[in-house]
Coordinates of C-alpha atoms and ligand atoms in Angstrom, one line a residue:
M1 CA 184.9 80.4 104.0
E2 CA 185.9 76.8 103.6
R3 CA 184.8 75.2 100.4
K4 CA 182.1 72.6 100.7
K5 CA 182.2 69.2 99.0
V6 CA 180.5 69.6 95.6
T7 CA 177.4 67.3 95.4
I8 CA 175.0 66.5 92.6
P9 CA 172.2 68.7 94.1
D10 CA 174.8 71.5 94.3
L11 CA 175.3 71.3 90.5
L12 CA 171.5 71.3 89.9
R13 CA 171.3 74.4 92.2
M14 CA 174.1 76.1 90.3
K15 CA 172.1 75.7 87.1
Q16 CA 168.9 77.1 88.7
E17 CA 170.9 80.1 90.0
S18 CA 172.8 80.6 86.6
K19 CA 176.2 80.0 88.3
K20 CA 178.6 78.5 85.8
I21 CA 180.1 75.1 86.5
T22 CA 183.8 74.4 85.9
M23 CA 185.2 71.0 85.0
L24 CA 188.7 70.0 83.9
T25 CA 190.4 66.7 83.4
A26 CA 193.2 65.2 85.6
Y27 CA 195.0 61.9 85.3
D28 CA 197.4 62.0 88.3
F29 CA 197.8 63.2 91.9
P30 CA 199.7 66.4 91.3
M31 CA 197.2 67.8 88.7
S32 CA 194.4 66.8 91.0
V33 CA 195.9 68.8 93.8
V34 CA 196.2 71.9 91.5
L35 CA 192.6 71.6 90.3
E36 CA 191.3 71.0 93.9
K37 CA 193.2 74.1 95.1
A38 CA 191.8 76.2 92.3
G39 CA 188.2 75.3 93.3
I40 CA 187.3 73.5 90.1
D41 CA 183.8 72.0 90.6
I42 CA 184.2 68.7 88.8
I43 CA 187.4 66.8 88.1
L44 CA 187.0 64.3 85.2
V45 CA 189.4 61.4 84.7
G46 CA 188.7 61.4 81.0
D47 CA 189.6 58.5 78.7
S48 CA 191.5 61.3 76.9
L49 CA 194.1 59.7 79.2
G50 CA 194.7 57.5 76.2
N51 CA 195.8 60.4 73.9
V52 CA 197.4 62.8 76.2
V53 CA 199.2 60.6 78.8
L54 CA 199.4 57.0 77.5
G55 CA 200.4 57.8 73.9
Y56 CA 197.6 55.9 72.1
D57 CA 196.3 57.5 68.9
S58 CA 192.7 57.4 70.1
T59 CA 190.7 56.7 73.3
V60 CA 189.6 53.3 72.0
P61 CA 192.4 51.1 73.5
V62 CA 192.0 52.6 77.0
T63 CA 191.2 49.8 79.5
M64 CA 189.2 49.7 82.7
D65 CA 192.3 48.8 84.7
E66 CA 194.2 51.9 83.3
M67 CA 191.2 54.1 84.1
I68 CA 191.0 52.7 87.7
H69 CA 194.7 53.1 88.3
H70 CA 194.6 56.8 87.2
T71 CA 191.3 57.6 89.0
K72 CA 192.7 56.3 92.3
A73 CA 195.7 58.7 91.9
V74 CA 193.4 61.6 91.2
N75 CA 191.1 60.7 94.1
R76 CA 194.1 61.0 96.5
G77 CA 194.6 64.6 95.4
R78 CA 191.0 65.9 95.6
K79 CA 188.9 66.7 98.6
K80 CA 185.9 68.9 97.7
S81 CA 185.7 68.6 93.9
L82 CA 183.2 66.1 92.5
L83 CA 185.2 63.2 90.9
V84 CA 183.9 61.6 87.7
G85 CA 185.4 58.6 86.0
D86 CA 185.1 58.1 82.3
M87 CA 183.9 54.7 81.2
P88 CA 186.2 53.4 78.4
F89 CA 185.1 51.9 75.1
M90 CA 183.4 48.5 75.6
S91 CA 183.2 48.8 79.4
F92 CA 179.5 49.9 79.1
N93 CA 178.4 48.9 75.6
V94 CA 177.9 45.2 76.1
T95 CA 175.4 44.5 78.9
A96 CA 173.8 46.4 81.8
R97 CA 175.3 43.8 84.2
K98 CA 178.8 44.3 82.9
T99 CA 178.3 48.1 83.0
I100 CA 177.1 48.1 86.6
I101 CA 180.1 46.0 87.6
N102 CA 182.5 48.4 85.8
A103 CA 180.8 51.6 87.0
G104 CA 180.9 50.1 90.5
R105 CA 184.7 49.6 90.3
F106 CA 185.0 53.4 89.7
I107 CA 183.0 54.1 92.8
K108 CA 184.3 51.3 95.2
E109 CA 187.9 50.8 94.1
A110 CA 188.9 54.2 92.7
G111 CA 186.8 56.5 94.9
A112 CA 184.9 58.4 92.1
D113 CA 181.6 60.0 92.9
A114 CA 180.1 59.3 89.4
V115 CA 180.8 57.9 86.0
K116 CA 180.5 59.4 82.5
L117 CA 179.6 57.4 79.4
E118 CA 179.3 58.3 75.7
G119 CA 176.2 58.0 73.5
A120 CA 172.4 57.7 73.8
N121 CA 171.2 55.0 71.5
P122 CA 168.2 53.0 72.9
D123 CA 170.5 50.2 74.3
I124 CA 172.8 52.7 76.0
V125 CA 169.8 54.7 77.5
S126 CA 168.4 51.4 78.9
I127 CA 171.9 50.6 80.4
I128 CA 172.1 54.1 81.9
K129 CA 168.7 53.5 83.6
S130 CA 170.1 50.3 85.2
V131 CA 173.3 52.0 86.4
V132 CA 171.3 54.8 88.0
R133 CA 168.9 52.3 89.6
A134 CA 172.0 50.6 91.0
G135 CA 172.8 53.9 92.8
I136 CA 175.6 55.1 90.6
P137 CA 175.3 58.7 89.3
V138 CA 175.8 59.0 85.5
M139 CA 176.9 61.9 83.4
G140 CA 176.0 61.6 79.7
H141 CA 178.2 62.7 76.7
L142 CA 176.6 63.7 73.3
G143 CA 177.6 65.3 70.0
L144 CA 181.1 64.3 69.0
T145 CA 181.7 61.0 71.0
P146 CA 185.4 60.2 70.4
Q147 CA 185.0 56.5 71.1
T148 CA 182.7 56.1 68.1
A149 CA 184.3 58.9 65.9
T150 CA 184.8 56.5 63.0
M151 CA 181.0 56.0 62.8
L152 CA 180.5 59.8 62.9
G153 CA 182.8 60.4 60.0
G154 CA 185.8 61.5 62.1
Y155 CA 186.4 64.2 64.7
K156 CA 183.8 66.6 63.2
V157 CA 181.2 69.1 64.5
Q158 CA 177.9 67.2 65.0
G159 CA 174.3 68.5 64.8
R160 CA 174.8 71.1 62.0
E161 CA 171.9 69.8 59.9
P162 CA 168.3 70.3 61.3
E163 CA 167.7 66.5 61.4
A164 CA 171.0 65.8 63.2
A165 CA 170.2 68.7 65.6
D166 CA 166.8 67.2 66.4
S167 CA 168.4 63.9 67.0
I168 CA 170.8 65.4 69.6
M169 CA 167.9 67.2 71.3
R170 CA 165.9 63.9 71.5
Q171 CA 169.0 62.1 72.8
A172 CA 169.5 64.7 75.5
I173 CA 165.9 64.5 76.7
A174 CA 166.2 60.7 76.7
L175 CA 169.4 60.9 78.9
E176 CA 167.7 63.3 81.3
K177 CA 164.7 60.9 81.6
A178 CA 167.1 58.0 82.1
G179 CA 168.4 59.7 85.2
C180 CA 171.7 61.4 84.1
F181 CA 172.6 64.2 86.5
S182 CA 174.4 66.2 83.7
I183 CA 175.4 65.9 80.1
V184 CA 178.6 66.9 78.3
F185 CA 178.1 68.3 74.8
E186 CA 181.2 68.0 72.6
C187 CA 181.6 69.9 69.3
I188 CA 178.0 71.0 68.5
P189 CA 176.8 74.4 67.3
E190 CA 176.4 77.0 70.0
T191 CA 172.7 77.7 69.2
L192 CA 171.9 74.0 69.5
A193 CA 173.7 73.6 72.9
E194 CA 171.9 76.7 74.2
A195 CA 168.5 75.5 73.1
I196 CA 169.0 72.1 74.7
T197 CA 170.4 73.7 77.9
K198 CA 167.2 75.8 78.2
R199 CA 165.1 72.7 77.6
L200 CA 166.8 70.5 80.3
K201 CA 166.6 70.7 84.1
I202 CA 170.0 69.0 84.5
P203 CA 173.2 71.0 83.8
T204 CA 175.0 70.8 80.5
I205 CA 178.8 71.1 80.3
G206 CA 180.2 72.2 76.9
I207 CA 183.5 71.5 75.1
G208 CA 183.3 73.2 71.7
A209 CA 179.6 73.9 72.3
G210 CA 179.7 77.6 73.0
K211 CA 178.8 79.9 75.9
G212 CA 175.1 78.8 76.3
C213 CA 176.0 75.6 78.3
D214 CA 175.7 75.6 82.1
G215 CA 179.4 74.8 82.4
Q216 CA 182.6 74.4 80.5
V217 CA 185.2 71.6 80.3
L218 CA 188.6 71.3 78.7
V219 CA 191.3 68.7 78.5
T220 CA 193.8 70.1 81.0
H221 CA 196.8 69.0 78.9
D222 CA 195.4 71.0 75.9
M223 CA 194.6 74.2 77.8
L224 CA 198.1 74.2 79.5
G225 CA 199.9 73.5 76.2
L226 CA 201.3 70.3 77.6
Y227 CA 200.0 68.1 74.8
V228 CA 201.9 68.7 71.6
G229 CA 199.6 66.7 69.2
F230 CA 196.6 68.2 67.4
T231 CA 194.9 71.1 69.2
P232 CA 191.1 71.5 68.3
K233 CA 189.7 75.0 67.4
F234 CA 187.7 75.1 70.6
V235 CA 190.7 74.9 72.9
K236 CA 192.0 78.1 74.4
K237 CA 195.6 77.7 75.5
Y238 CA 196.0 79.3 78.9
A239 CA 199.7 78.4 79.0
D240 CA 202.3 77.0 76.8
L241 CA 204.0 74.7 79.2
S242 CA 205.6 72.3 76.7
K243 CA 207.9 75.2 75.5
Q244 CA 208.9 75.9 79.2
I245 CA 209.6 72.2 79.8
D246 CA 211.7 72.0 76.6
S247 CA 213.8 74.9 77.7
A248 CA 214.2 73.6 81.3
I249 CA 215.3 70.1 80.1
E250 CA 217.7 71.6 77.6
N251 CA 219.2 73.8 80.3
F252 CA 219.7 70.8 82.6
R253 CA 221.4 68.9 79.9
K254 CA 223.7 71.8 79.0
E255 CA 224.6 72.5 82.6
V256 CA 225.4 68.8 83.4
L257 CA 227.7 68.6 80.3
A258 CA 229.4 71.9 81.2
G259 CA 229.9 70.8 84.9
K260 CA 227.7 73.7 86.1
F261 CA 225.2 71.5 87.8
P262 CA 225.2 70.5 90.6
A263 CA 226.6 73.8 92.1
P264 CA 228.0 73.9 95.7
E265 CA 224.5 74.7 97.2
H266 CA 223.2 71.4 95.9
C267 CA 226.0 69.3 97.5
F268 CA 226.5 67.8 101.0
K269 CA 229.7 68.2 103.0
T270 CA 231.2 65.9 105.6
K271 CA 231.3 67.2 109.2
Ligands
LIG301 O1 187.9 62.1 77.8 C1 187.7 63.3 78.1 O2 188.6 64.1 78.4 C2 186.4 63.8 77.8 C3 186.2 65.3 77.8 C4 186.6 65.8 76.4 C5 184.8 65.7 78.2 O3 185.4 63.1 77.6

């Protein structure tokens, strides 16, 4: 049976029917084609782009133009997966007007179906309401929010203490009320993620938040072993591609130096 385009009502239905949601990141056309072919429900063009592709040491420097450029490439490779563009730092934290304009660029220019943005302080909740009213679906992101990691004391598990756990629960309820269609929970205790998931009608997607969420997301470069920097505890490496790439490149170099490549089958002859 041909796969249908994934819509927001489909995701809500999946939660109601206890069907797990899969989400992975992509930053370019070839990876988008692979995720689409595998039937991944949601493709996220994460601002993790900054770390795993652009070589920045955090997500903070990522710009709107960089996100739009990569989201356009990913959009060309997907057909049925829902495409979410991640709003970079300061593209949504200033005013509702600026946020709607930037979120609108993801939809109109880059072809995304929805945007994701981090945090849930009262200003951000109010901005999310305006973006949703403008007709743009929003995915929230709570727990460890990498764009503001410095304020959270670094890249640490959030919500371990009862007060912090209550605060994340309240923020999640506020995001649901503001109109978010889903929320990512990053690096929070499994029991907390499960309790919030049960409390909300909208689906939750976990990364380092245990099995109790409605879906799971990973940074594709981490799970494929393509990114050689720090690997968080919550990442399962499904492949170790950087080792295979190292060996392929080394073989190419050796064969060129030894005159073994190109071989006759790689060469053209005159008639
Ligand atoms: O930027 C990103 O890749 C993300 C995921 C970790 C959810 O926000």
